[in-house]
Structures are given as C-alpha cells and as structure tokens.
mmCIF file of C-alpha atoms in Angstrom:
data_model
loop_
_atom_site.group_PDB
_atom_site.id
_atom_site.type_symbol
_atom_site.label_atom_id
_atom_site.label_comp_id
_atom_site.label_asym_id
_atom_site.label_seq_id
_atom_site.Cartn_x
_atom_site.Cartn_y
_atom_site.Cartn_z
ATOM 1 C CA MET A 29 -0.224 0.209 0.058
ATOM 2 C CA ARG A 30 1.406 3.284 -0.988
ATOM 3 C CA SER A 31 1.551 5.287 2.053
ATOM 4 C CA GLU A 32 0.728 9.314 2.556
ATOM 5 C CA LEU A 33 3.112 11.098 4.885
ATOM 6 C CA ILE A 34 3.042 14.674 5.706
ATOM 7 C CA PHE A 35 6.326 16.532 6.446
ATOM 8 C CA TYR A 36 5.523 19.306 8.965
ATOM 9 C CA PHE A 37 8.215 21.553 9.488
ATOM 10 C CA ASP A 38 9.365 25.015 10.353
ATOM 11 C CA PHE A 39 11.739 26.982 8.878
ATOM 12 C CA SER A 40 13.103 28.139 12.265
ATOM 13 C CA SER A 41 13.602 24.807 13.729
ATOM 14 C CA ALA A 42 17.116 23.391 14.012
ATOM 15 C CA TYR A 43 15.647 19.848 14.013
ATOM 16 C CA SER A 44 13.392 20.517 11.094
ATOM 17 C CA TYR A 45 16.919 21.276 9.102
ATOM 18 C CA ILE A 46 18.463 17.950 10.162
ATOM 19 C CA ALA A 47 15.150 16.106 9.137
ATOM 20 C CA GLN A 48 15.105 17.596 5.486
ATOM 21 C CA ALA A 49 18.473 16.741 4.888
ATOM 22 C CA ARG A 50 17.922 13.373 5.930
ATOM 23 C CA ILE A 51 14.306 12.481 4.802
ATOM 24 C CA ASP A 52 14.957 11.242 1.318
ATOM 25 C CA ALA A 53 17.459 8.562 2.549
ATOM 26 C CA VAL A 54 15.635 7.421 5.118
ATOM 27 C CA PHE A 55 12.272 7.084 3.144
ATOM 28 C CA ALA A 56 14.198 5.496 0.347
ATOM 29 C CA ASP A 57 13.231 1.923 0.095
ATOM 30 C CA VAL A 58 9.381 3.235 1.371
ATOM 31 C CA ASP A 59 6.417 3.500 -1.184
ATOM 32 C CA ALA A 60 5.538 6.706 0.078
ATOM 33 C CA ASP A 61 4.139 10.306 -1.150
ATOM 34 C CA ILE A 62 6.006 12.786 0.684
ATOM 35 C CA ARG A 63 4.137 15.845 1.562
ATOM 36 C CA TRP A 64 6.380 18.486 2.469
ATOM 37 C CA ARG A 65 4.114 21.198 4.714
ATOM 38 C CA PRO A 66 5.456 24.527 6.348
ATOM 39 C CA ILE A 67 3.858 25.438 9.164
ATOM 40 C CA LEU A 68 3.991 28.215 11.856
ATOM 41 C CA LEU A 69 5.282 26.717 15.054
ATOM 42 C CA GLY A 70 4.358 29.792 16.769
ATOM 43 C CA ALA A 71 0.893 29.674 16.480
ATOM 44 C CA ILE A 72 1.134 26.125 17.772
ATOM 45 C CA PHE A 73 2.941 27.464 20.820
ATOM 46 C CA ARG A 74 0.742 30.446 21.114
ATOM 47 C CA GLU A 75 -2.386 28.132 21.069
ATOM 48 C CA ASN A 76 -0.629 25.867 23.712
ATOM 49 C CA GLY A 77 0.570 28.610 25.646
ATOM 50 C CA TRP A 78 4.024 27.554 25.443
ATOM 51 C CA VAL A 79 7.195 29.611 25.019
ATOM 52 C CA PRO A 80 10.518 28.135 22.903
ATOM 53 C CA VAL A 81 13.376 26.923 24.969
ATOM 54 C CA SER A 82 15.884 29.479 25.647
ATOM 55 C CA PRO A 83 19.664 29.497 26.220
ATOM 56 C CA GLY A 84 20.552 29.523 29.841
ATOM 57 C CA SER A 85 17.691 27.061 30.758
ATOM 58 C CA PRO A 86 18.595 23.506 31.524
ATOM 59 C CA LYS A 87 16.062 22.520 28.271
ATOM 60 C CA GLY A 88 17.455 25.015 26.278
ATOM 61 C CA ASP A 89 21.141 24.335 27.058
ATOM 62 C CA TYR A 90 20.470 20.575 26.403
ATOM 63 C CA THR A 91 18.816 21.188 22.838
ATOM 64 C CA PHE A 92 21.191 23.655 21.692
ATOM 65 C CA ARG A 93 24.063 21.222 22.416
ATOM 66 C CA ASP A 94 22.102 18.129 20.797
ATOM 67 C CA VAL A 95 21.353 19.961 17.710
ATOM 68 C CA GLU A 96 25.035 20.370 17.265
ATOM 69 C CA ARG A 97 25.856 16.924 18.355
ATOM 70 C CA THR A 98 23.263 15.287 16.035
ATOM 71 C CA ALA A 99 24.230 17.524 12.850
ATOM 72 C CA ARG A 100 27.743 16.366 13.048
ATOM 73 C CA LEU A 101 26.895 12.759 13.838
ATOM 74 C CA ALA A 102 24.841 12.810 10.542
ATOM 75 C CA GLY A 103 27.447 14.536 9.114
ATOM 76 C CA LEU A 104 25.948 17.722 8.146
ATOM 77 C CA GLU A 105 27.226 21.406 8.195
ATOM 78 C CA PHE A 106 25.416 23.265 10.537
ATOM 79 C CA GLY A 107 25.756 26.477 12.073
ATOM 80 C CA TRP A 108 23.242 28.511 14.300
ATOM 81 C CA PRO A 109 21.362 31.384 12.320
ATOM 82 C CA LYS A 110 22.420 34.718 13.821
ATOM 83 C CA ILE A 111 18.963 35.455 14.807
ATOM 84 C CA PHE A 112 17.303 32.274 16.206
ATOM 85 C CA PRO A 113 14.786 31.564 16.695
ATOM 86 C CA PHE A 114 13.544 33.469 13.412
ATOM 87 C CA ASN A 115 10.019 34.169 11.912
ATOM 88 C CA GLY A 116 9.585 31.714 8.840
ATOM 89 C CA MET A 117 6.635 33.120 7.819
ATOM 90 C CA LEU A 118 7.768 34.738 4.536
ATOM 91 C CA ALA A 119 9.944 32.003 3.380
ATOM 92 C CA ALA A 120 6.742 29.546 4.240
ATOM 93 C CA ARG A 121 4.502 32.093 2.000
ATOM 94 C CA LEU A 122 6.699 31.749 -0.718
ATOM 95 C CA PHE A 123 7.089 27.888 -0.663
ATOM 96 C CA TYR A 124 2.915 27.860 -1.137
ATOM 97 C CA ALA A 125 3.379 30.407 -3.633
ATOM 98 C CA LEU A 126 5.261 27.779 -5.597
ATOM 99 C CA ASP A 127 4.252 24.708 -7.198
ATOM 100 C CA SER A 128 5.029 21.081 -5.458
ATOM 101 C CA VAL A 129 8.441 20.401 -7.341
ATOM 102 C CA ASP A 130 9.914 23.951 -6.738
ATOM 103 C CA ALA A 131 8.529 24.556 -3.367
ATOM 104 C CA VAL A 132 10.514 21.780 -2.316
ATOM 105 C CA ALA A 133 13.716 22.850 -3.733
ATOM 106 C CA PHE A 134 13.430 26.146 -2.437
ATOM 107 C CA ALA A 135 12.505 24.856 0.953
ATOM 108 C CA ARG A 136 15.754 22.792 0.972
ATOM 109 C CA ALA A 137 17.543 26.159 -0.206
ATOM 110 C CA VAL A 138 16.095 27.875 2.559
ATOM 111 C CA PHE A 139 17.267 25.726 4.981
ATOM 112 C CA HIS A 140 20.739 25.843 3.472
ATOM 113 C CA ALA A 141 20.691 29.667 3.573
ATOM 114 C CA ALA A 142 19.580 29.837 7.070
ATOM 115 C CA TYR A 143 21.513 26.799 8.641
ATOM 116 C CA VAL A 144 24.769 26.500 6.313
ATOM 117 C CA SER A 145 25.394 30.037 4.748
ATOM 118 C CA GLY A 146 24.720 32.096 7.420
ATOM 119 C CA GLN A 147 22.151 33.956 5.339
ATOM 120 C CA ASP A 148 18.882 36.148 6.957
ATOM 121 C CA VAL A 149 16.270 34.340 5.669
ATOM 122 C CA THR A 150 13.384 36.319 7.140
ATOM 123 C CA ASN A 151 15.087 39.486 4.730
ATOM 124 C CA PRO A 152 12.851 39.410 1.413
ATOM 125 C CA ALA A 153 15.907 39.990 -0.930
ATOM 126 C CA VAL A 154 17.398 36.993 0.216
ATOM 127 C CA LEU A 155 14.278 35.029 -0.014
ATOM 128 C CA GLU A 156 13.760 36.298 -3.634
ATOM 129 C CA GLY A 157 17.620 35.440 -4.680
ATOM 130 C CA LEU A 158 16.840 31.765 -3.754
ATOM 131 C CA VAL A 159 13.721 31.946 -5.854
ATOM 132 C CA GLY A 160 15.865 33.336 -8.843
ATOM 133 C CA ASP A 161 18.875 30.894 -8.071
ATOM 134 C CA LEU A 162 16.215 28.213 -8.950
ATOM 135 C CA GLY A 163 15.174 29.721 -12.480
ATOM 136 C CA LEU A 164 11.866 31.173 -11.148
ATOM 137 C CA ASP A 165 10.201 34.707 -11.838
ATOM 138 C CA CYS A 166 10.777 36.273 -8.607
ATOM 139 C CA ALA A 167 8.493 39.255 -9.085
ATOM 140 C CA ALA A 168 5.410 36.844 -10.141
ATOM 141 C CA VAL A 169 6.631 34.326 -7.068
ATOM 142 C CA THR A 170 6.931 36.863 -4.678
ATOM 143 C CA ALA A 171 3.703 38.838 -5.734
ATOM 144 C CA ARG A 172 1.658 35.635 -5.540
ATOM 145 C CA SER A 173 3.071 34.905 -1.797
ATOM 146 C CA GLU A 174 1.449 38.249 -1.280
ATOM 147 C CA LEU A 175 -2.202 36.518 -2.326
ATOM 148 C CA GLU A 176 -4.820 36.441 0.275
ATOM 149 C CA GLU A 177 -5.332 32.817 -0.421
ATOM 150 C CA VAL A 178 -1.518 31.590 0.154
ATOM 151 C CA LYS A 179 -1.257 33.499 3.265
ATOM 152 C CA ALA A 180 -4.707 31.612 4.003
ATOM 153 C CA ARG A 181 -3.527 28.232 2.881
ATOM 154 C CA LEU A 182 -0.357 28.526 5.561
ATOM 155 C CA ARG A 183 -3.036 29.355 7.905
ATOM 156 C CA ASP A 184 -5.058 26.419 6.972
ATOM 157 C CA GLU A 185 -2.169 24.172 6.747
ATOM 158 C CA THR A 186 -0.878 25.118 10.703
ATOM 159 C CA THR A 187 -4.554 24.356 11.513
ATOM 160 C CA ALA A 188 -4.553 20.980 9.677
ATOM 161 C CA ALA A 189 -1.412 20.278 11.617
ATOM 162 C CA MET A 190 -2.759 20.863 14.634
ATOM 163 C CA LYS A 191 -6.176 18.908 14.058
ATOM 164 C CA ALA A 192 -4.016 16.008 13.269
ATOM 165 C CA GLY A 193 -2.201 15.910 16.277
ATOM 166 C CA VAL A 194 0.847 17.963 15.840
ATOM 167 C CA PHE A 195 2.445 20.274 18.572
ATOM 168 C CA GLY A 196 6.263 20.526 17.511
ATOM 169 C CA ALA A 197 8.205 20.368 14.864
ATOM 170 C CA PRO A 198 9.319 18.589 12.650
ATOM 171 C CA SER A 199 6.634 15.932 12.720
ATOM 172 C CA PHE A 200 5.578 13.107 10.591
ATOM 173 C CA VAL A 201 2.309 12.135 10.016
ATOM 174 C CA VAL A 202 1.983 8.895 8.170
ATOM 175 C CA ASN A 203 -1.532 7.350 7.300
ATOM 176 C CA GLY A 204 -2.747 9.632 10.117
ATOM 177 C CA GLU A 205 -0.071 8.483 13.022
ATOM 178 C CA VAL A 206 1.922 11.241 14.193
ATOM 179 C CA PHE A 207 5.427 11.082 14.925
ATOM 180 C CA TRP A 208 7.174 14.006 16.621
ATOM 181 C CA GLY A 209 10.981 14.706 16.119
ATOM 182 C CA ALA A 210 13.900 14.443 13.758
ATOM 183 C CA ASP A 211 14.686 11.232 16.065
ATOM 184 C CA ARG A 212 11.766 9.479 15.415
ATOM 185 C CA MET A 213 11.933 9.738 11.301
ATOM 186 C CA THR A 214 12.763 5.924 11.604
ATOM 187 C CA ASP A 215 9.966 5.244 13.461
ATOM 188 C CA ALA A 216 7.939 6.893 10.695
ATOM 189 C CA ARG A 217 9.509 5.028 7.981
ATOM 190 C CA ASP A 218 8.796 1.885 9.771
ATOM 191 C CA TRP A 219 5.424 2.366 10.277
ATOM 192 C CA ALA A 220 4.845 3.162 6.910
ATOM 193 C CA ALA A 221 6.659 -0.029 5.517
ATOM 194 C CA SER A 222 4.585 -2.210 7.963
ATOM 195 C CA GLY A 223 1.377 -0.754 8.076
ATOM 196 C CA GLY A 224 1.456 -0.226 11.860
ATOM 197 C CA TRP A 225 2.482 -2.500 14.524
ATOM 198 C CA MET B 2 38.571 3.581 28.323
ATOM 199 C CA ARG B 3 35.904 2.141 30.502
ATOM 200 C CA SER B 4 32.480 4.703 30.672
ATOM 201 C CA GLU B 5 30.665 5.862 33.272
ATOM 202 C CA LEU B 6 26.896 5.973 32.632
ATOM 203 C CA ILE B 7 24.522 7.145 35.120
ATOM 204 C CA PHE B 8 20.986 6.079 34.306
ATOM 205 C CA TYR B 9 18.547 8.692 35.909
ATOM 206 C CA PHE B 10 15.122 7.701 36.276
ATOM 207 C CA ASP B 11 11.757 8.234 37.909
ATOM 208 C CA PHE B 12 9.454 5.097 38.892
ATOM 209 C CA SER B 13 6.832 7.327 37.608
ATOM 210 C CA SER B 14 7.856 7.706 34.110
ATOM 211 C CA ALA B 15 6.269 5.032 31.488
ATOM 212 C CA TYR B 16 9.791 5.865 29.027
ATOM 213 C CA SER B 17 12.005 5.016 31.987
ATOM 214 C CA TYR B 18 9.869 1.404 32.086
ATOM 215 C CA ILE B 19 10.680 1.282 28.733
ATOM 216 C CA ALA B 20 14.442 2.232 29.054
ATOM 217 C CA GLN B 21 15.219 -0.066 31.857
ATOM 218 C CA ALA B 22 13.955 -2.738 30.112
ATOM 219 C CA ARG B 23 16.260 -2.194 27.110
ATOM 220 C CA ILE B 24 19.263 -0.929 28.953
ATOM 221 C CA ASP B 25 21.387 -4.022 29.488
ATOM 222 C CA ALA B 26 20.800 -5.350 25.732
ATOM 223 C CA VAL B 27 21.527 -1.758 24.588
ATOM 224 C CA PHE B 28 25.218 -1.418 26.323
ATOM 225 C CA ALA B 29 25.813 -5.300 25.989
ATOM 226 C CA ASP B 30 29.063 -4.251 23.938
ATOM 227 C CA VAL B 31 29.729 -1.208 25.683
ATOM 228 C CA ASP B 32 32.613 -1.182 28.423
ATOM 229 C CA ALA B 33 30.631 0.512 30.649
ATOM 230 C CA ASP B 34 29.878 0.807 34.750
ATOM 231 C CA ILE B 35 25.919 1.490 34.807
ATOM 232 C CA ARG B 36 24.663 3.303 37.642
ATOM 233 C CA TRP B 37 20.910 3.124 38.393
ATOM 234 C CA ARG B 38 19.776 6.442 40.005
ATOM 235 C CA PRO B 39 16.128 6.714 40.970
ATOM 236 C CA ILE B 40 15.317 10.732 40.998
ATOM 237 C CA LEU B 41 12.015 12.775 41.769
ATOM 238 C CA LEU B 42 11.177 14.306 38.676
ATOM 239 C CA GLY B 43 8.569 16.083 40.433
ATOM 240 C CA ALA B 44 11.152 17.894 42.267
ATOM 241 C CA ILE B 45 12.645 19.072 38.714
ATOM 242 C CA PHE B 46 9.602 20.011 37.350
ATOM 243 C CA ARG B 47 8.705 22.520 40.283
ATOM 244 C CA GLU B 48 12.498 23.688 40.171
ATOM 245 C CA ASN B 49 11.353 24.643 36.222
ATOM 246 C CA GLY B 50 8.096 25.653 36.807
ATOM 247 C CA TRP B 51 6.574 22.552 34.639
ATOM 248 C CA VAL B 52 3.971 20.712 34.826
ATOM 249 C CA PRO B 53 3.219 16.832 33.514
ATOM 250 C CA VAL B 54 1.837 16.518 30.078
ATOM 251 C CA SER B 55 -1.834 15.315 30.741
ATOM 252 C CA PRO B 56 -4.736 13.364 28.670
ATOM 253 C CA GLY B 57 -6.668 15.719 26.753
ATOM 254 C CA SER B 58 -3.491 17.998 25.522
ATOM 255 C CA PRO B 59 -2.073 17.387 22.006
ATOM 256 C CA LYS B 60 1.221 16.713 23.947
ATOM 257 C CA GLY B 61 -0.304 14.525 26.315
ATOM 258 C CA ASP B 62 -2.281 12.479 23.876
ATOM 259 C CA TYR B 63 0.827 11.794 21.719
ATOM 260 C CA THR B 64 2.553 10.882 24.716
ATOM 261 C CA PHE B 65 0.326 8.549 25.720
ATOM 262 C CA ARG B 66 -0.258 6.764 22.396
ATOM 263 C CA ASP B 67 3.657 6.842 21.849
ATOM 264 C CA VAL B 68 4.400 5.045 25.146
ATOM 265 C CA GLU B 69 2.051 2.351 23.756
ATOM 266 C CA ARG B 70 3.395 1.960 20.710
ATOM 267 C CA THR B 71 6.818 1.792 21.902
ATOM 268 C CA ALA B 72 6.456 -0.470 24.104
ATOM 269 C CA ARG B 73 4.532 -2.818 21.779
ATOM 270 C CA LEU B 74 7.382 -2.361 18.750
ATOM 271 C CA ALA B 75 9.841 -3.297 21.667
ATOM 272 C CA GLY B 76 7.902 -6.061 22.501
ATOM 273 C CA LEU B 77 7.606 -5.520 26.389
ATOM 274 C CA GLU B 78 4.179 -6.031 28.294
ATOM 275 C CA PHE B 79 2.945 -2.548 29.354
ATOM 276 C CA GLY B 80 0.104 -1.409 30.855
ATOM 277 C CA TRP B 81 -0.888 2.221 32.735
ATOM 278 C CA PRO B 82 -0.784 2.146 36.532
ATOM 279 C CA LYS B 83 -4.099 2.764 37.668
ATOM 280 C CA ILE B 84 -2.935 6.129 39.223
ATOM 281 C CA PHE B 85 -0.671 8.218 36.953
ATOM 282 C CA PRO B 86 1.585 9.544 37.432
ATOM 283 C CA PHE B 87 2.420 8.416 40.922
ATOM 284 C CA ASN B 88 4.688 9.323 43.452
ATOM 285 C CA GLY B 89 7.812 7.229 43.315
ATOM 286 C CA MET B 90 9.084 8.698 46.477
ATOM 287 C CA LEU B 91 8.731 5.501 48.654
ATOM 288 C CA ALA B 92 10.265 3.179 46.512
ATOM 289 C CA ALA B 93 12.958 5.304 45.322
ATOM 290 C CA ARG B 94 13.832 5.599 49.318
ATOM 291 C CA LEU B 95 13.923 1.942 49.338
ATOM 292 C CA PHE B 96 16.015 1.833 46.469
ATOM 293 C CA TYR B 97 18.728 3.907 48.150
ATOM 294 C CA ALA B 98 18.150 1.838 51.453
ATOM 295 C CA LEU B 99 19.626 -1.713 49.525
ATOM 296 C CA ASP B 100 23.068 -2.094 48.522
ATOM 297 C CA SER B 101 23.420 -1.669 44.767
ATOM 298 C CA VAL B 102 23.011 -5.057 43.186
ATOM 299 C CA ASP B 103 19.845 -5.852 45.291
ATOM 300 C CA ALA B 104 18.522 -1.980 44.727
ATOM 301 C CA VAL B 105 19.039 -2.743 40.738
ATOM 302 C CA ALA B 106 16.912 -5.749 41.149
ATOM 303 C CA PHE B 107 14.352 -3.716 43.053
ATOM 304 C CA ALA B 108 14.144 -1.256 40.788
ATOM 305 C CA ARG B 109 13.392 -3.739 38.100
ATOM 306 C CA ALA B 110 10.621 -5.153 40.297
ATOM 307 C CA VAL B 111 9.136 -1.950 41.134
ATOM 308 C CA PHE B 112 9.066 -1.282 37.132
ATOM 309 C CA HIS B 113 7.139 -4.644 36.446
ATOM 310 C CA ALA B 114 4.965 -4.093 39.458
ATOM 311 C CA ALA B 115 3.872 -1.036 38.188
ATOM 312 C CA TYR B 116 3.630 -1.256 34.522
ATOM 313 C CA VAL B 117 2.985 -5.084 34.074
ATOM 314 C CA SER B 118 1.539 -6.459 36.943
ATOM 315 C CA GLY B 119 -0.831 -3.229 37.959
ATOM 316 C CA GLN B 120 0.323 -2.875 41.550
ATOM 317 C CA ASP B 121 0.021 0.552 43.409
ATOM 318 C CA VAL B 122 3.752 0.911 44.138
ATOM 319 C CA THR B 123 2.922 3.723 46.455
ATOM 320 C CA ASN B 124 1.810 1.198 48.848
ATOM 321 C CA PRO B 125 4.384 0.443 51.778
ATOM 322 C CA ALA B 126 2.793 -2.931 52.227
ATOM 323 C CA VAL B 127 2.987 -3.442 48.193
ATOM 324 C CA LEU B 128 6.847 -2.213 48.031
ATOM 325 C CA GLU B 129 7.801 -4.415 51.348
ATOM 326 C CA GLY B 130 6.378 -7.485 49.164
ATOM 327 C CA LEU B 131 8.716 -6.689 46.438
ATOM 328 C CA VAL B 132 11.619 -6.633 49.042
ATOM 329 C CA GLY B 133 10.796 -9.669 50.281
ATOM 330 C CA ASP B 134 10.463 -11.639 46.976
ATOM 331 C CA LEU B 135 14.028 -10.603 46.552
ATOM 332 C CA GLY B 136 14.820 -12.411 49.953
ATOM 333 C CA LEU B 137 15.798 -9.491 51.858
ATOM 334 C CA ASP B 138 14.458 -8.554 54.986
ATOM 335 C CA CYS B 139 11.699 -6.035 54.785
ATOM 336 C CA ALA B 140 11.512 -4.696 58.287
ATOM 337 C CA ALA B 141 15.068 -4.103 58.313
ATOM 338 C CA VAL B 142 14.824 -2.110 54.794
ATOM 339 C CA THR B 143 11.888 -0.507 55.383
ATOM 340 C CA ALA B 144 13.595 0.910 58.512
ATOM 341 C CA ARG B 145 16.785 2.004 57.026
ATOM 342 C CA SER B 146 14.759 3.681 53.932
ATOM 343 C CA GLU B 147 12.884 6.127 56.711
ATOM 344 C CA LEU B 148 16.958 7.083 57.974
ATOM 345 C CA GLU B 149 17.249 10.941 57.514
ATOM 346 C CA GLU B 150 20.791 9.673 55.475
ATOM 347 C CA VAL B 151 18.489 8.152 52.807
ATOM 348 C CA LYS B 152 15.922 10.791 52.611
ATOM 349 C CA ALA B 153 18.700 13.116 52.006
ATOM 350 C CA ARG B 154 20.459 10.601 49.651
ATOM 351 C CA LEU B 155 17.117 10.959 47.218
ATOM 352 C CA ARG B 156 17.445 14.519 47.475
ATOM 353 C CA ASP B 157 21.114 14.689 46.576
ATOM 354 C CA GLU B 158 20.900 12.559 43.583
ATOM 355 C CA THR B 159 18.202 14.600 42.215
ATOM 356 C CA THR B 160 20.051 17.888 42.742
ATOM 357 C CA ALA B 161 23.094 16.417 41.368
ATOM 358 C CA ALA B 162 21.166 15.067 38.144
ATOM 359 C CA MET B 163 20.010 18.974 37.342
ATOM 360 C CA LYS B 164 23.436 19.906 38.048
ATOM 361 C CA ALA B 165 24.742 17.669 35.394
ATOM 362 C CA GLY B 166 21.954 19.053 33.281
ATOM 363 C CA VAL B 167 19.131 16.786 33.497
ATOM 364 C CA PHE B 168 15.796 17.935 33.189
ATOM 365 C CA GLY B 169 13.898 14.855 32.274
ATOM 366 C CA ALA B 170 13.659 11.061 32.844
ATOM 367 C CA PRO B 171 15.156 8.614 31.750
ATOM 368 C CA SER B 172 18.152 10.443 31.120
ATOM 369 C CA PHE B 173 21.535 8.982 30.320
ATOM 370 C CA VAL B 174 24.547 11.027 31.536
ATOM 371 C CA VAL B 175 27.764 9.516 29.725
ATOM 372 C CA ASN B 176 31.238 10.373 30.988
ATOM 373 C CA GLY B 177 29.226 13.865 31.338
ATOM 374 C CA GLU B 178 27.094 14.007 28.337
ATOM 375 C CA VAL B 179 23.562 14.017 28.755
ATOM 376 C CA PHE B 180 20.879 12.214 26.734
ATOM 377 C CA TRP B 181 17.514 12.673 26.965
ATOM 378 C CA GLY B 182 14.928 9.922 26.483
ATOM 379 C CA ALA B 183 14.670 6.733 26.119
ATOM 380 C CA ASP B 184 14.597 7.109 21.985
ATOM 381 C CA ARG B 185 18.215 8.666 23.051
ATOM 382 C CA MET B 186 19.768 5.575 24.751
ATOM 383 C CA THR B 187 21.493 4.182 21.625
ATOM 384 C CA ASP B 188 23.127 7.547 20.691
ATOM 385 C CA ALA B 189 24.294 7.268 24.357
ATOM 386 C CA ARG B 190 25.704 3.612 24.058
ATOM 387 C CA ASP B 191 27.263 5.175 20.437
ATOM 388 C CA TRP B 192 28.835 7.935 22.752
ATOM 389 C CA ALA B 193 30.099 5.465 25.506
ATOM 390 C CA ALA B 194 31.434 2.902 22.486
ATOM 391 C CA SER B 195 33.423 6.010 20.321
ATOM 392 C CA GLY B 196 34.255 8.516 23.072
ATOM 393 C CA GLY B 197 32.012 11.034 21.430
ATOM 394 C CA TRP B 198 32.298 12.544 17.973
#
C-alpha cells in the first residue's frame, strides 16, 4: 500500500533542518508520497501557551548542544543563524506560492541558506535571491506569495497540522499516525513500511 | 576506556520503564559501569516551573499513545498504572536503602509491578512485598529507608542530576554528556563506545 506521509516543519526549527537533510535517504525504500508542509510553530506554541526553549535554561542548553552533536553525527554542515529563533512566515508563504516540485527545492535552499550559509532568511531580498537561483520569476512568485489565498493556505496548513495532533516540529504524519521529532523519522518510516504495529 | 554511565529515572515515568527494560541489551557490547539512580522528577519540574503532560492536551495524548506503541514495538508487556503519574518517593527511598546489586533488582521489580502487574507501588505493603520477594529483610530495609541519610541521598541525587543538566527522565549521562529520552539510549551507547563525536 502506498503510504501518505506529511512532513510538517518550520524553517525556524533546527531539528527540521536535520530532518529535511535526511528524509529522502530514510524513506528511500518506502513506497510513500512525501508531502512537505511548512507550518508556523509560533502559532501552535501560542495556542498551547508555550514559549520556545531558551539558552540558559537546562532544556534550552541541552537542546542547543543536542542539535549540534546530532548534525555532526549525521555528517551535516550546521551553524546557528545569527538570530534564532527567527520568523519563517515569509519563506513559508513563498513555499506555498510555488508549485510542489519547485517548493521542495526552495525549502531545501532556505534551510541551506539559514543553517549553512548564515544568510538571513527573514530578509525578502535574500528569499527572492533563492527563488531566482531556482530559475524562477522572482517578481511573479513574490506577488503570488502576497495573495490572501496564499496567506490563508499557510494558516490552514498550520490548523490542519494541529487537528492531526501535531504540537512540535518536525512532525511526520504517516497515514494519520503522528511521529514527533527528527529522531523519530525512522519510526515513521517503519510505520509506513509495515502498515503499523 | 571504561565509560561511566549514570541512568537517571523516575518510577513514575513510563519511558523510564521502557528504558530499564532495554538498557542491558543496548549497552551489552560497551565497556560501561551503569549506575542506576532514581530521582524525583516532580522536584525537577517544580524547579523549572513545569507541569506533567496530561491526557486531553495534544502533547499529552501523543505521549500516552507513543508510550504504548513504543512498548509494543520493543515487545514489552505494558499497561498504565491505575493512578498515573504516581509518587515514586517511597520506592526510590527503598532503592537507596539497599546495596547496589539488590537495588537494581528491586528497581526492576518495582517497574514490573507498576507497568505489568498493575500493582500500586505507592503502597508501602506492596513495596515491602517486593523487598521480601528478593529474599531480603523487609523490616530492616524499610527502617533504613526512613533514615534521614537515605531521604537526603534521594534529594542529593536529584540535585546532582539537575547540576549535570538533567531536566527529564529517563536521562543517560555518559562521561558527563547528557542524553534525554528512552529513544536516545542508542546515542548514549554510541557516545560511550566511540568516546564522543
């Protein structure tokens, strides 16, 4: 049976960066339709009354260190963006302004820019440069990203994620079953491959 | 190099139940001195201003479901205690009243009673029964568990865990490096085996 996998992520989630770098390899042998869906984790946190972990708190310090060692173990280049967390809204709107193949390529480019090249992906000029690098029409895509239907799409995808049970990023929803965390991607893969257990 | 591994757990942590069932197998090929250390997660939560996840919240519902499917995947018998979370203080004091070999056997017995047999391990009579089943002198062990030095030991181990950077259970501290979560036990093992990365 072909599985449906929704990959929910936020550009301002370092574990999402790790997940997107590994997702194709992890799911290589699984018959799955992988749908990339950026969401706004900030909206989900507000809904739940949470605040992001911060350096200086035990969980914050752990998380920052764990992201770095997890990236290192996975052989990934990684550097913290100068401002973190950042607002991934503009990047997410551009994602939904693109068709799906270009959108995934754009998402990968945004993650690389933010976590490898040290670029500010909240800056519209940086984002337009990434769109241009894909050989696309920057002006047309940017104009489309500002349409109410595209803004609504991002809100609707975030709401759909919450309705599916998502509360953090990255999350993987496999045929309706939620797995949370880059470290649970292999469980999501096994669930897809086996039909559940 | 022989590694030092501290396994911090709370009896009222279902993921700790999963971890203790798998820890010997996961670390079988690693030269490590595994020290079991029950702590009071409630004290750590109070210190951080947190409340445990509860059913009915998105993260709570996810956690309850994830514990069940994770136990199933690991081939472990598992049932939720009638009252959960519960107070693991008496069990933890009895642990520290025992010498180390008996203490680990007692901890395993407490986890089995709570998550497999459906016994109330906050009940002193149940706990004394578990001590007796190990062929130990219930009255002497119980009396020792009520000594101020044993009560202080439990507080001190909880404080030591926090100083090491622990904020949740189970956690594994390998030569000073913290790994949080039953799903990170293999990372802890690889860290011990490789000396870090």
